[in-house]
Amino acid sequence: MTNDETIRRIVIFDTTLRDGEQAPGCSMNPQEKLEVARRLEKLGVDVMEAGFPASSPGDLESVKTIAGIVKDCTVAALCRCAEKDIDAGREALVKAARPRIHLFLATSPIHMEYKLKMTPDQVVERAVSAVKYAKAFCSDLEFSAEDASRSDPDFVCRVFGAVIAAGATTLNIPDTVGYAIPEEFGRFVRYIKEHTPAAEKAKFSVHVHNDLGLAVANSLAAIEAGADQVECTINGIGERAGNASLEEIVMALRVRRDYLKADTRIDTTQIYGTSRLVTQVTGVKVQPNKAVVGENAFAHEAGIHQHGVLANPATYEIMTPESVGISKNQMVLGKHSGRHAFEDRLRDMGFIVDPQTLDAIFAEFKALADKKKVVGDRDIEALVMGAAASVPETWKLEHWAVNTGSALGASGTIRLRHRNGEYHQRVSMGNGPIDAMFKVINRITGKEPDLELYEIGAVTDGSASQGEAMVKIALGGRRWNGRGVSTDVVEASIKAYIAALNAMEWELSAVRSQDQ
Ligand code: KIV
Ligand code: ZN
């Protein structure tokens, strides 16, 4: 309950770093995950699922790092109902102030028969023994009945009753394939809560996917039916059509608190900054008309609407842009702006940077302000993202030159500096300037990853805007992202490609040193 006795407090379980990150195109490197984890803590999530430690040594390490740094919320690790997974979860959470082990096992007939090849009795037995095994070192234990919405409700109650008796403290009802319809899902959740033996000893949670575009509606229906916790992701990223979007659930609860009689402890003014950060690190943009955080979420185009909003914003706005952290402060910075003004702006935008990074970003800001008269929030965001989430630079750009034209094709020269201090310079032809540049870099580095995505966009409107490039590369089944910003689009592209290669070099060298 909140201070108002009639309002229930809903637990926000964020799974951006696990279910979100495992979606195609949403991978993040360890630094990026840490950056997102810090923002989620500032946003005020109650639980953050930091990863699936048994899935890879890299995932285990990043859950471990996050668990050692995040202190204001519970850090959860996902584990299958298997001892080796639970051991990995235990190792990953060893430094967590508030650790949670999150176990899952499917309960639907189709999953039990075809995926698990287990009988219902075996599923109950496996779930109970996993809960007992994990309970020996972790008191906060969540159990998820995967594909619950397509399971026999009485079987879900049986499994839940058994795991509560074994020590589970949160029971999660996932709509794993996004199949449920709100009224039906609400009835399902109520039935499970009412028929699970010793239900009063546990909290009930839901975890909804968005295959039919109903994830948020289903989550709200579950809250009305008595769910205590909702699992969700920033920008709704996640498997297939994604997970329920955190910002939409939180704002629906805040704006319609009167009707839903429930709220969260989220600091809603951190929503927009967190959404932008996730967009930046994943390179996955939100649609312009996306509720709460889309570019047009607060734009009023029609004259009649504009007139109404000017007279009284409440005519067409059910929440203010400021309430979700979209700044009214349109103050732009320029080359005469000092370090204090710059630092203040960063703080207002929700960025926390160490003094060293601040020095580097401020120097870049000054260089940019020399080229571009005014520097806006998007420019600043691009500078911070370039510096904050980067990995050690195996390769650094020194110089580049390109020749291109309609008749001759393109040829490019690049000079890179290796972290051992050596300089390397090569030339290559290509099918256009970007292709030529990426080929030269491959020649120098001796790496030929697949280019899975290359995108270029403008940071702000107008011809003076900076170009922002996003690159995703893949090698041996692993993926890395890189981003680059410059007033020259070719340079932005080169920087993005090098950043992705540096992320690759860094991760592969960490894996090599672990193997030794
Ligand atoms: O969608 C799902 O069922 C999951 C579980 C692991 C909770 O992600
Ligand atoms: Zn899921």
XYZ file of C-alpha atoms and ligand atoms in Angstrom:
525
model
C 0.000 0.000 0.000
C 1.171 3.592 -0.572
C 0.484 6.442 1.861
C -3.027 6.520 0.473
C -4.407 3.312 2.020
C -6.676 2.566 -0.923
C -3.837 2.551 -3.486
C -1.861 -0.688 -3.907
C 1.830 -0.430 -4.684
C 2.749 -2.578 -7.700
C 6.242 -4.050 -7.851
C 8.016 -3.166 -11.108
C 10.267 -6.001 -12.272
C 12.316 -4.777 -15.195
C 13.702 -7.364 -17.599
C 15.240 -5.046 -20.233
C 18.661 -6.561 -19.562
C 17.440 -10.144 -19.895
C 14.273 -10.680 -21.960
C 14.835 -7.345 -23.739
C 18.482 -7.918 -24.468
C 17.976 -11.446 -25.783
C 15.769 -10.147 -28.621
C 17.327 -9.975 -32.084
C 19.125 -6.689 -32.644
C 18.944 -5.642 -28.975
C 22.252 -6.996 -27.710
C 24.337 -4.755 -25.462
C 27.971 -4.969 -24.473
C 28.861 -5.215 -20.752
C 29.497 -1.460 -20.395
C 26.198 -0.673 -22.032
C 24.405 -3.106 -19.722
C 25.979 -1.454 -16.724
C 24.978 1.977 -17.974
C 21.382 0.796 -18.443
C 21.417 -0.865 -14.991
C 22.461 2.429 -13.372
C 19.628 4.217 -15.144
C 17.090 1.590 -14.116
C 18.175 2.029 -10.506
C 17.709 5.784 -10.826
C 14.320 5.226 -12.458
C 13.310 3.359 -9.312
C 12.534 -0.155 -10.522
C 12.004 -2.549 -7.614
C 13.662 -5.526 -9.279
C 16.001 -5.629 -12.267
C 16.628 -8.908 -13.997
C 20.258 -8.464 -14.997
C 20.688 -11.558 -17.176
C 20.731 -15.329 -17.546
C 24.121 -16.276 -16.037
C 24.225 -19.884 -17.272
C 23.671 -18.782 -20.871
C 27.276 -17.564 -21.368
C 30.380 -16.607 -19.357
C 29.856 -13.033 -20.575
C 26.322 -12.934 -19.166
C 27.514 -14.319 -15.844
C 30.217 -11.633 -15.644
C 27.875 -8.808 -16.459
C 25.251 -9.929 -13.903
C 28.100 -10.122 -11.382
C 29.277 -6.588 -12.174
C 25.762 -5.162 -12.019
C 25.022 -6.995 -8.755
C 28.165 -5.479 -7.226
C 27.208 -1.922 -8.186
C 23.433 -1.630 -7.973
C 22.306 -1.199 -4.367
C 18.861 0.387 -4.429
C 16.939 -2.460 -5.965
C 16.768 -6.225 -6.051
C 18.949 -7.835 -8.724
C 17.528 -11.026 -10.225
C 19.262 -13.767 -12.214
C 17.271 -16.097 -14.460
C 17.948 -19.840 -14.097
C 16.430 -22.985 -15.520
C 15.425 -25.574 -12.919
C 18.851 -27.199 -13.069
C 21.636 -27.216 -10.480
C 24.288 -25.905 -12.870
C 22.095 -22.916 -13.757
C 21.370 -22.196 -10.114
C 25.083 -22.428 -9.269
C 25.809 -19.876 -12.022
C 23.049 -17.641 -10.600
C 24.535 -17.953 -7.137
C 27.996 -16.980 -8.372
C 26.617 -14.040 -10.361
C 24.667 -12.643 -7.404
C 27.331 -13.127 -4.769
C 27.812 -9.360 -4.282
C 24.154 -8.349 -4.622
C 22.687 -6.334 -1.742
C 19.293 -7.881 -2.511
C 19.655 -11.013 -4.676
C 16.764 -12.886 -6.284
C 16.943 -16.218 -8.072
C 14.326 -16.477 -10.804
C 13.568 -20.073 -11.769
C 11.399 -21.080 -14.671
C 9.857 -24.286 -15.972
C 7.077 -24.726 -18.510
C 3.656 -25.953 -17.420
C 1.637 -26.011 -20.664
C 0.810 -29.404 -22.255
C 2.588 -28.468 -25.504
C 5.803 -27.361 -23.769
C 5.850 -30.312 -21.358
C 5.316 -32.866 -24.119
C 7.440 -31.466 -26.969
C 10.077 -29.271 -25.353
C 10.675 -30.736 -21.901
C 9.532 -34.301 -22.710
C 8.372 -34.540 -19.124
C 5.154 -35.643 -17.473
C 3.231 -33.203 -15.252
C 4.383 -35.118 -12.148
C 8.017 -34.812 -13.245
C 7.538 -31.065 -13.774
C 6.230 -30.646 -10.209
C 9.113 -32.698 -8.850
C 11.768 -30.777 -10.851
C 10.302 -27.399 -9.837
C 10.241 -28.328 -6.152
C 13.763 -29.705 -6.087
C 15.138 -26.611 -7.897
C 13.382 -24.273 -5.454
C 14.756 -26.233 -2.480
C 18.267 -26.208 -3.967
C 18.204 -22.416 -4.542
C 16.497 -21.661 -1.235
C 19.558 -22.941 0.600
C 21.385 -19.711 -0.297
C 18.748 -17.245 -1.540
C 15.629 -16.362 0.416
C 14.075 -14.245 -2.360
C 12.941 -16.842 -4.885
C 10.736 -16.356 -7.899
C 9.228 -19.249 -9.811
C 7.765 -18.775 -13.318
C 5.367 -21.258 -14.882
C 6.468 -20.702 -18.472
C 3.573 -20.575 -20.968
C 1.173 -20.386 -18.005
C -1.577 -18.734 -20.077
C -1.829 -21.907 -22.231
C -1.632 -24.211 -19.204
C -4.367 -25.959 -17.270
C -5.085 -23.472 -14.438
C -5.500 -26.264 -11.879
C -2.093 -27.656 -12.831
C -0.514 -24.186 -12.433
C -2.129 -23.988 -8.953
C -0.709 -27.406 -8.104
C 2.818 -26.400 -9.179
C 2.558 -23.051 -7.391
C 1.296 -24.673 -4.174
C 4.213 -27.112 -4.260
C 6.856 -24.430 -4.864
C 5.424 -22.164 -2.148
C 5.773 -25.074 0.277
C 9.390 -25.472 -0.911
C 10.167 -21.767 -0.330
C 9.202 -19.712 -3.424
C 8.217 -16.155 -2.525
C 7.019 -14.788 -5.903
C 4.966 -16.757 -8.422
C 5.018 -15.530 -11.960
C 2.276 -16.163 -14.530
C 3.807 -15.587 -17.977
C 1.851 -15.148 -21.163
C 4.966 -16.388 -22.930
C 3.564 -16.334 -26.459
C 1.344 -13.255 -26.128
C -1.828 -15.312 -26.565
C -4.076 -13.980 -23.805
C -6.971 -11.537 -24.088
C -7.262 -8.997 -21.242
C -10.558 -10.056 -19.651
C -9.673 -13.725 -19.967
C -6.159 -13.146 -18.548
C -7.576 -11.193 -15.609
C -9.933 -14.110 -14.841
C -7.013 -16.555 -15.169
C -4.838 -14.597 -12.717
C -7.705 -14.260 -10.224
C -8.427 -17.997 -10.444
C -4.770 -18.909 -9.846
C -4.549 -16.563 -6.876
C -7.749 -17.925 -5.365
C -6.962 -21.609 -5.888
C -3.231 -21.861 -5.138
C -2.657 -23.517 -1.746
C -1.123 -21.049 0.749
C -1.306 -18.252 -1.852
C -1.179 -15.654 0.931
C 2.483 -16.592 1.545
C 3.623 -15.381 -1.894
C 3.382 -12.427 -4.252
C 1.825 -12.959 -7.677
C 3.430 -11.606 -10.803
C 2.696 -11.461 -14.528
C 5.053 -11.406 -17.508
C 3.336 -10.675 -20.789
C 4.549 -10.717 -24.394
C 3.106 -8.490 -27.068
C 2.387 -10.805 -30.018
C -1.176 -9.510 -30.349
C -0.329 -5.989 -29.213
C -2.062 -6.660 -25.877
C 0.854 -6.890 -23.454
C 0.121 -3.678 -21.570
C -3.650 -4.266 -21.573
C -3.110 -7.800 -20.243
C -0.732 -6.553 -17.558
C -3.274 -3.966 -16.401
C -6.047 -6.575 -16.407
C -3.814 -8.768 -14.235
C -3.205 -5.872 -11.832
C -6.951 -5.350 -11.541
C -7.281 -9.073 -10.834
C -4.800 -8.827 -7.959
C -1.295 -9.230 -9.443
C 1.293 -7.656 -7.138
C 4.180 -7.479 -9.626
C 4.473 -6.811 -13.371
C 7.453 -7.734 -15.525
C 8.233 -5.332 -18.321
C 10.956 -3.706 -20.411
C 11.949 -0.208 -21.439
C 10.480 0.641 -24.868
C 8.792 -2.789 -24.748
C 11.851 -4.485 -26.258
C 11.908 -8.268 -26.076
C 11.437 -11.547 -27.917
C 9.417 -11.290 -31.167
C 6.880 -8.443 -30.740
C 8.444 -7.596 -27.389
C 7.419 -7.484 -23.747
C 4.968 -5.215 -21.974
C 6.381 -1.706 -22.030
C 7.418 -0.372 -18.625
C 6.705 3.256 -19.459
C 3.187 2.500 -20.674
C 2.259 0.423 -17.622
C 3.750 2.947 -15.215
C 2.054 5.936 -16.837
C -1.283 4.120 -17.128
C -1.107 3.442 -13.390
C -0.061 7.024 -12.608
C -2.572 8.751 -14.888
C -5.455 6.369 -14.058
C -4.625 5.850 -10.403
C -8.191 6.967 -9.691
C -9.599 3.981 -11.583
C -6.934 1.299 -11.151
C -6.283 2.097 -7.476
C -2.658 1.134 -7.919
C 0.648 2.916 -8.497
C 4.407 2.305 -8.519
C 7.448 3.918 -6.929
C 8.921 4.807 -10.327
C 10.307 8.330 -10.711
C 8.449 9.033 -13.940
C 10.685 12.013 -14.759
C 13.439 9.473 -15.500
C 11.367 7.628 -18.109
C 12.342 9.560 -21.222
C 16.071 9.568 -20.464
C 16.014 5.822 -19.798
C 14.094 5.195 -22.997
C 16.600 7.266 -24.989
C 19.508 5.405 -23.416
C 18.040 2.025 -24.388
C 17.398 3.319 -27.916
C 20.974 4.524 -28.159
C 22.666 1.401 -26.884
C 20.532 -1.058 -28.844
C 20.104 1.073 -31.951
C 16.454 -0.030 -31.932
C 14.342 3.076 -32.401
C 10.859 3.474 -31.016
C 8.097 4.231 -33.503
C 7.257 7.986 -33.622
C 3.703 7.380 -32.413
C 4.770 5.098 -29.529
C 2.855 5.978 -26.364
C 4.719 8.007 -23.714
C 8.196 8.091 -25.329
C 7.612 8.346 -29.101
C 8.756 11.460 -30.941
C 5.122 12.454 -31.528
C 3.700 11.397 -28.157
C 3.252 15.040 -27.159
C 3.165 16.705 -30.593
C -0.027 18.494 -31.555
C -0.323 19.022 -35.283
C -3.952 19.913 -35.845
C -4.671 23.638 -35.439
C -7.699 23.000 -33.283
C -5.632 20.869 -30.923
C -2.820 23.430 -30.800
C -5.325 26.124 -29.957
C -6.793 23.987 -27.163
C -3.396 23.100 -25.694
C -2.315 26.734 -25.699
C -5.505 27.715 -23.866
C -5.170 24.839 -21.379
C -2.793 21.857 -21.885
C -5.312 19.510 -20.236
C -7.656 19.893 -23.233
C -5.630 17.396 -25.248
C -2.912 16.198 -22.854
C -3.641 13.588 -20.195
C -0.077 13.854 -18.871
C 2.569 16.498 -19.309
C 5.808 15.922 -21.238
C 7.682 17.077 -18.103
C 6.068 14.312 -16.039
C 7.946 11.732 -18.144
C 11.152 13.750 -18.235
C 10.819 15.504 -21.579
C 12.407 18.801 -20.775
C 10.605 22.066 -21.325
C 14.001 23.630 -21.054
C 14.856 24.272 -24.668
C 18.016 26.163 -23.653
C 20.700 25.440 -26.184
C 24.386 25.549 -25.454
C 26.983 27.152 -27.673
C 30.706 27.741 -27.832
C 30.593 30.323 -25.037
C 28.857 27.961 -22.611
C 31.024 27.069 -19.662
C 31.735 23.777 -17.994
C 29.203 24.459 -15.223
C 26.342 25.091 -17.639
C 27.323 21.942 -19.519
C 27.495 19.888 -16.339
C 24.103 21.216 -15.187
C 22.555 20.264 -18.507
C 23.964 16.737 -18.234
C 22.536 16.405 -14.737
C 19.103 17.670 -15.863
C 19.178 15.065 -18.618
C 19.841 12.371 -16.011
C 23.427 11.544 -17.006
C 25.838 10.608 -14.282
C 29.428 10.794 -15.567
C 32.709 10.552 -13.727
C 35.036 13.614 -13.797
C 37.383 12.033 -16.362
C 34.553 11.270 -18.778
C 33.184 14.749 -18.182
C 36.527 16.266 -19.242
C 36.493 14.221 -22.436
C 32.869 15.020 -23.286
C 33.327 18.707 -22.513
C 36.289 18.872 -24.901
C 34.174 17.195 -27.605
C 31.332 19.570 -26.869
C 33.644 22.560 -27.383
C 34.889 21.128 -30.677
C 31.305 20.545 -31.799
C 30.192 24.006 -30.703
C 32.905 25.430 -32.949
C 31.444 23.642 -35.966
C 27.788 23.990 -35.061
C 26.345 27.242 -33.683
C 23.934 25.674 -31.233
C 24.246 22.366 -29.428
C 20.944 20.823 -28.331
C 19.978 17.953 -26.015
C 20.168 15.328 -28.760
C 23.716 16.434 -29.605
C 24.719 16.212 -25.960
C 23.082 12.816 -25.618
C 25.066 11.591 -28.640
C 28.328 12.856 -27.136
C 27.654 11.204 -23.773
C 26.676 7.928 -25.394
C 29.830 7.957 -27.479
C 31.996 8.337 -24.389
C 30.130 6.572 -21.596
C 29.382 3.207 -23.100
C 32.639 2.661 -24.939
C 35.056 -0.208 -24.385
C 38.870 0.111 -24.388
C 40.016 1.252 -27.824
C 42.059 -1.434 -29.534
C 41.863 0.698 -32.685
C 41.656 4.450 -32.844
C 40.992 6.572 -35.915
C 43.815 8.932 -36.826
C 43.037 10.137 -40.375
C 40.851 9.241 -43.279
C 40.331 10.409 -46.842
C 37.905 9.291 -49.491
C 37.494 9.890 -53.214
C 34.164 9.158 -54.720
C 32.174 9.955 -57.826
C 29.522 8.622 -60.179
C 31.966 7.273 -62.777
C 34.945 5.932 -60.857
C 33.565 4.255 -57.760
C 35.154 5.060 -54.437
C 38.595 4.666 -52.968
C 39.523 5.350 -49.386
C 42.584 5.621 -47.170
C 42.570 5.198 -43.424
C 45.242 5.507 -40.767
C 44.492 3.752 -37.474
C 46.496 3.553 -34.301
C 46.646 0.231 -32.476
C 46.606 0.319 -28.659
C 50.245 -0.909 -28.742
C 51.144 2.444 -30.297
C 51.741 1.244 -33.874
C 50.216 3.092 -36.816
C 48.637 1.236 -39.743
C 47.624 2.803 -43.030
C 45.929 1.117 -45.996
C 43.923 1.917 -49.127
C 40.944 0.133 -50.643
C 38.407 0.478 -53.421
C 34.738 0.019 -52.666
C 31.221 0.168 -53.853
C 30.708 3.693 -52.518
C 32.596 5.613 -49.832
C 31.299 3.664 -46.822
C 32.021 0.290 -48.395
C 35.546 1.484 -49.285
C 36.136 2.670 -45.723
C 34.865 -0.507 -44.074
C 37.030 -2.582 -46.433
C 40.146 -0.612 -45.503
C 39.397 -1.146 -41.820
C 38.969 -4.899 -42.414
C 42.352 -4.945 -44.172
C 44.072 -3.175 -41.331
C 42.469 -5.152 -38.503
C 42.532 -8.496 -40.307
C 38.889 -9.087 -39.290
C 35.981 -9.601 -41.660
C 32.786 -9.617 -39.630
C 29.373 -9.700 -41.298
C 27.785 -6.293 -41.423
C 24.277 -6.979 -40.133
C 23.088 -3.415 -39.927
C 24.300 -0.030 -41.017
C 22.138 2.984 -40.362
C 22.798 6.659 -40.640
C 20.578 9.403 -39.304
C 20.650 13.029 -38.279
C 20.924 13.819 -34.578
C 18.822 16.953 -34.992
C 16.946 18.658 -37.819
C 18.677 20.912 -40.337
C 21.771 20.722 -42.519
C 24.077 21.692 -39.610
C 23.048 18.520 -37.794
C 25.541 15.867 -36.776
C 25.316 12.513 -38.506
C 24.828 9.522 -36.228
C 25.791 6.092 -37.532
C 24.851 2.750 -36.042
C 26.618 -0.458 -37.024
C 25.929 -4.045 -35.977
C 28.499 -6.682 -36.826
C 28.501 -10.438 -36.285
C 31.213 -13.071 -36.169
C 30.913 -16.706 -35.119
C 27.344 -16.257 -33.883
C 28.167 -13.242 -31.641
C 27.054 -9.686 -32.255
C 28.428 -6.255 -31.411
C 27.104 -2.736 -31.841
C 28.977 0.444 -32.540
C 27.869 4.019 -32.823
C 29.623 7.081 -34.137
C 28.745 10.739 -34.274
C 30.315 13.467 -36.350
C 29.357 16.477 -38.411
C 30.638 14.393 -41.352
C 28.563 11.292 -42.123
C 31.537 9.324 -43.511
C 33.491 9.961 -40.329
C 30.460 9.010 -38.192
C 30.264 5.716 -40.122
C 33.985 4.991 -39.697
C 33.759 5.702 -35.965
C 30.728 3.428 -35.612
C 32.465 0.568 -37.437
C 35.616 0.945 -35.350
C 33.539 1.095 -32.135
C 31.851 -2.200 -33.066
C 35.229 -3.785 -33.861
C 36.621 -2.548 -30.541
C 33.641 -4.084 -28.704
C 34.333 -7.328 -30.568
C 38.095 -7.286 -29.816
C 37.436 -6.518 -26.174
C 34.875 -9.277 -25.668
C 36.896 -11.851 -27.573
C 40.043 -11.028 -25.617
C 38.084 -11.341 -22.326
C 36.812 -14.767 -23.456
C 40.370 -15.790 -24.473
C 41.777 -14.776 -21.095
C 39.015 -16.723 -19.292
C 39.826 -19.818 -21.331
C 43.502 -19.693 -20.335
O 8.292 -15.314 -21.526
C 8.576 -16.062 -20.585
O 7.857 -17.011 -20.234
C 9.830 -15.804 -19.885
C 10.062 -16.563 -18.622
C 11.476 -16.989 -18.501
C 9.615 -15.739 -17.453
O 10.589 -14.950 -20.286
Zn 9.534 -13.552 -21.616
